[in-house]
Amino acid sequence: MYVKGIRSLFRFPGYVVSSISMSADLVQVNLRRDGRYRARCPACGAAMGVNRTKFQTARDLPLGTALHVILIYPAIQGHCSACGAWATIHPPGIDDHARATRRLMEFVSRLARHLPLSSVLEVVGVDDATAYRWDKAVLERKLPPPNLDDLRILLIDEKAVRKHHGYVTLVMNGITGELLYMAEGKKKESLQGFFQKLTKEQKASVVAVAMDRAGAYYEVVKEQLPDADIVFDKFHLIANYHAVIDEVRREEWRKASKEYKDVIKGQRYNLFRNASNRTSEQTHSLMNLLHMNRNLAVCYILKDAFKKLWDYKYPKATAKYLQKWILYTRVSGVEALRDFGRKLTKVKDEILNFCRHPITTGPLEGFNNTISRIIHRACGVRNLDYLFLKLRQESLEPDLPK
Ligand SMILES: [Zn+2]
């Protein structure tokens, strides 16, 4: 490309560069009106009389070693005789509210995706409060509204965003991975807001929904999408089973004699780990424990058997396997296991639906890291709208490095 000097970097239709002054860390670009252009009313487009001009400044992208690039331009204040509007005209591409060019704001927004907001200061000399405002403004302008058409699969889950019970409810399109909705809390109302946004046709397009067995979402989905299949998330169910093992482990520890307590101690994660993730030492101490404690051994064997449930492809075979597994819990002699088995009996359909719709809320788990990274980078959740925009950005452009 043939570049006609540095002036070509500052092309704003209706304006020409009258002078540029540069030092190692500051570039000042003076713009003036291009006499060939008439001022046009931003509201109706009619030619507009100029009442007065006022000089304003706007920041632009860094240039060479200069972090600060300042544009000085005449803003035109006028009155439109055609539509009666009073207006101030700025060079196109300048956000007069932010006192910056859009291209600088977009650059800051790109940086804010990969850097803590406080580091943006070092790279472009924009402080973190400004970087936050600009990033939010750019995302609001650039991200499309959630696409609520042709939603065949929905994934719903809650996420902790603050220590001590700060939750949000998230809804994702299970086919495209687009994050569609976020609301504060994990109650029924938190999810109801999503369905209020959907038309009848949009609701009818949903064939299956994956969610956690526990929680308030089930009732809402049953009511709003009576024809959709609900699939209880396998990872949540396995986590529920881990909680049962933990309960049994604690109980056995309480009952145990002192030297026996030492055998149980420190085995919590050994009981959850897959065999392939254990060191031989961990396997050895786990086997020692399972030899000595019948109840934990039963829990452990049934754990691997439980996970196999999701390997079955056909509902009939799965149902048979599940029934057998529940029967084992019934005869296990471990009350916590029997209790878990009873609970599963009640949600058999939602477990078997996995055969028809092999979906999980797993894609939403990916947001756990994103959420903590965004909160860390933004130095706390400044604003849930901002968090939603950032998560939507990640869900819409997942190919960019994180
Ligand atoms: Zn007008």
PDB file of N, CA, C and O in Angstrom, residues 17 39 43-44 59 74 78 100 104 140 152 207 246 271 302 307-308 310 313 319 321 331 380 383 390 392:
ATOM      1  N   VAL A  17      -6.302  17.393   8.019  1.00  0.00           N
ATOM      2  CA  VAL A  17      -5.255  17.646   9.007  1.00  0.00           C
ATOM      3  C   VAL A  17      -4.599  18.975   8.670  1.00  0.00           C
ATOM      4  O   VAL A  17      -4.111  19.171   7.552  1.00  0.00           O
ATOM      5  N   ALA A  39     -21.991  21.263   6.371  1.00  0.00           N
ATOM      6  CA  ALA A  39     -22.458  20.640   7.609  1.00  0.00           C
ATOM      7  C   ALA A  39     -23.865  20.094   7.384  1.00  0.00           C
ATOM      8  O   ALA A  39     -24.708  20.788   6.821  1.00  0.00           O
ATOM      9  N   ALA A  43     -29.813  14.666  12.508  1.00  0.00           N
ATOM     10  CA  ALA A  43     -31.153  14.104  12.683  1.00  0.00           C
ATOM     11  C   ALA A  43     -31.838  13.856  11.341  1.00  0.00           C
ATOM     12  O   ALA A  43     -32.401  12.782  11.133  1.00  0.00           O
ATOM     13  N   CYS A  44     -31.783  14.831  10.431  1.00  0.00           N
ATOM     14  CA  CYS A  44     -32.561  14.667   9.190  1.00  0.00           C
ATOM     15  C   CYS A  44     -31.710  14.713   7.924  1.00  0.00           C
ATOM     16  O   CYS A  44     -32.176  14.395   6.837  1.00  0.00           O
ATOM     17  N   ARG A  59      -9.025  11.531  22.308  1.00  0.00           N
ATOM     18  CA  ARG A  59      -7.839  10.677  22.301  1.00  0.00           C
ATOM     19  C   ARG A  59      -7.910   9.691  21.150  1.00  0.00           C
ATOM     20  O   ARG A  59      -8.984   9.251  20.758  1.00  0.00           O
ATOM     21  N   PRO A  74     -12.512  21.299  15.416  1.00  0.00           N
ATOM     22  CA  PRO A  74     -13.649  22.187  15.666  1.00  0.00           C
ATOM     23  C   PRO A  74     -14.961  21.412  15.603  1.00  0.00           C
ATOM     24  O   PRO A  74     -15.262  20.782  14.598  1.00  0.00           O
ATOM     25  N   GLY A  78     -24.883  23.980  15.504  1.00  0.00           N
ATOM     26  CA  GLY A  78     -25.780  24.648  14.561  1.00  0.00           C
ATOM     27  C   GLY A  78     -27.233  24.332  14.822  1.00  0.00           C
ATOM     28  O   GLY A  78     -27.570  23.541  15.727  1.00  0.00           O
ATOM     29  N   ALA A 100     -12.985  10.237  22.712  1.00  0.00           N
ATOM     30  CA  ALA A 100     -11.995   9.310  22.150  1.00  0.00           C
ATOM     31  C   ALA A 100     -12.495   8.821  20.799  1.00  0.00           C
ATOM     32  O   ALA A 100     -13.690   8.881  20.513  1.00  0.00           O
ATOM     33  N   LEU A 104      -9.863   3.694  19.093  1.00  0.00           N
ATOM     34  CA  LEU A 104      -9.144   3.535  20.369  1.00  0.00           C
ATOM     35  C   LEU A 104     -10.000   2.737  21.355  1.00  0.00           C
ATOM     36  O   LEU A 104      -9.501   1.839  22.038  1.00  0.00           O
ATOM     37  N   GLU A 140     -21.629  -3.383  24.042  1.00  0.00           N
ATOM     38  CA  GLU A 140     -23.053  -3.086  23.865  1.00  0.00           C
ATOM     39  C   GLU A 140     -23.356  -2.737  22.409  1.00  0.00           C
ATOM     40  O   GLU A 140     -24.389  -3.091  21.867  1.00  0.00           O
ATOM     41  N   ARG A 152     -33.204 -25.523  19.828  1.00  0.00           N
ATOM     42  CA  ARG A 152     -33.628 -26.921  19.995  1.00  0.00           C
ATOM     43  C   ARG A 152     -33.205 -27.477  21.339  1.00  0.00           C
ATOM     44  O   ARG A 152     -33.940 -28.217  21.988  1.00  0.00           O
ATOM     45  N   VAL A 207     -36.678 -28.838  22.103  1.00  0.00           N
ATOM     46  CA  VAL A 207     -37.023 -30.254  22.263  1.00  0.00           C
ATOM     47  C   VAL A 207     -36.430 -30.850  23.542  1.00  0.00           C
ATOM     48  O   VAL A 207     -36.989 -31.794  24.096  1.00  0.00           O
ATOM     49  N   ASP A 246     -19.030 -39.033  50.515  1.00  0.00           N
ATOM     50  CA  ASP A 246     -18.422 -38.176  51.524  1.00  0.00           C
ATOM     51  C   ASP A 246     -19.165 -38.273  52.849  1.00  0.00           C
ATOM     52  O   ASP A 246     -18.544 -38.301  53.918  1.00  0.00           O
ATOM     53  N   LEU A 271     -11.169 -41.537  47.029  1.00  0.00           N
ATOM     54  CA  LEU A 271     -12.453 -42.206  46.816  1.00  0.00           C
ATOM     55  C   LEU A 271     -13.146 -41.681  45.550  1.00  0.00           C
ATOM     56  O   LEU A 271     -13.941 -42.380  44.943  1.00  0.00           O
ATOM     57  N   LEU A 302     -19.974 -49.208  43.755  1.00  0.00           N
ATOM     58  CA  LEU A 302     -21.182 -48.693  43.104  1.00  0.00           C
ATOM     59  C   LEU A 302     -20.902 -47.371  42.374  1.00  0.00           C
ATOM     60  O   LEU A 302     -21.638 -47.001  41.467  1.00  0.00           O
ATOM     61  N   LYS A 307     -21.344 -44.655  37.091  1.00  0.00           N
ATOM     62  CA  LYS A 307     -20.860 -43.889  35.936  1.00  0.00           C
ATOM     63  C   LYS A 307     -21.115 -44.615  34.614  1.00  0.00           C
ATOM     64  O   LYS A 307     -21.260 -43.977  33.579  1.00  0.00           O
ATOM     65  N   LYS A 308     -21.147 -45.951  34.674  1.00  0.00           N
ATOM     66  CA  LYS A 308     -21.352 -46.729  33.444  1.00  0.00           C
ATOM     67  C   LYS A 308     -22.757 -46.547  32.873  1.00  0.00           C
ATOM     68  O   LYS A 308     -23.012 -46.834  31.709  1.00  0.00           O
ATOM     69  N   TRP A 310     -24.227 -44.062  31.875  1.00  0.00           N
ATOM     70  CA  TRP A 310     -24.306 -43.152  30.716  1.00  0.00           C
ATOM     71  C   TRP A 310     -23.604 -43.713  29.477  1.00  0.00           C
ATOM     72  O   TRP A 310     -23.534 -43.057  28.466  1.00  0.00           O
ATOM     73  N   LYS A 313     -26.829 -46.902  25.337  1.00  0.00           N
ATOM     74  CA  LYS A 313     -27.385 -46.080  24.267  1.00  0.00           C
ATOM     75  C   LYS A 313     -28.903 -46.214  24.164  1.00  0.00           C
ATOM     76  O   LYS A 313     -29.573 -45.328  23.658  1.00  0.00           O
ATOM     77  N   ALA A 319     -32.643 -48.428  31.321  1.00  0.00           N
ATOM     78  CA  ALA A 319     -33.628 -48.560  32.395  1.00  0.00           C
ATOM     79  C   ALA A 319     -33.363 -49.815  33.220  1.00  0.00           C
ATOM     80  O   ALA A 319     -33.420 -49.795  34.451  1.00  0.00           O
ATOM     81  N   TYR A 321     -30.495 -51.378  33.554  1.00  0.00           N
ATOM     82  CA  TYR A 321     -29.252 -51.190  34.301  1.00  0.00           C
ATOM     83  C   TYR A 321     -29.490 -50.313  35.523  1.00  0.00           C
ATOM     84  O   TYR A 321     -29.029 -50.629  36.632  1.00  0.00           O
ATOM     85  N   VAL A 331     -30.050 -53.062  48.831  1.00  0.00           N
ATOM     86  CA  VAL A 331     -29.555 -54.178  49.646  1.00  0.00           C
ATOM     87  C   VAL A 331     -28.157 -53.892  50.209  1.00  0.00           C
ATOM     88  O   VAL A 331     -27.537 -54.766  50.791  1.00  0.00           O
ATOM     89  N   GLY A 380     -13.416  -7.471  40.541  1.00  0.00           N
ATOM     90  CA  GLY A 380     -14.722  -7.616  41.173  1.00  0.00           C
ATOM     91  C   GLY A 380     -15.825  -7.467  40.150  1.00  0.00           C
ATOM     92  O   GLY A 380     -15.607  -6.950  39.077  1.00  0.00           O
ATOM     93  N   ASN A 383     -20.615  -4.993  37.757  1.00  0.00           N
ATOM     94  CA  ASN A 383     -21.914  -4.800  37.175  1.00  0.00           C
ATOM     95  C   ASN A 383     -22.284  -6.107  36.482  1.00  0.00           C
ATOM     96  O   ASN A 383     -21.516  -6.617  35.693  1.00  0.00           O
ATOM     97  N   LYS A 390     -19.522  -9.831  28.736  1.00  0.00           N
ATOM     98  CA  LYS A 390     -18.232 -10.499  28.600  1.00  0.00           C
ATOM     99  C   LYS A 390     -18.421 -12.003  28.348  1.00  0.00           C
ATOM    100  O   LYS A 390     -17.696 -12.591  27.548  1.00  0.00           O
ATOM    101  N   ARG A 392     -21.082 -13.377  27.012  1.00  0.00           N
ATOM    102  CA  ARG A 392     -21.639 -13.521  25.668  1.00  0.00           C
ATOM    103  C   ARG A 392     -20.535 -13.422  24.617  1.00  0.00           C
ATOM    104  O   ARG A 392     -20.514 -14.170  23.652  1.00  0.00           O
TER     105      ARG A 392
END
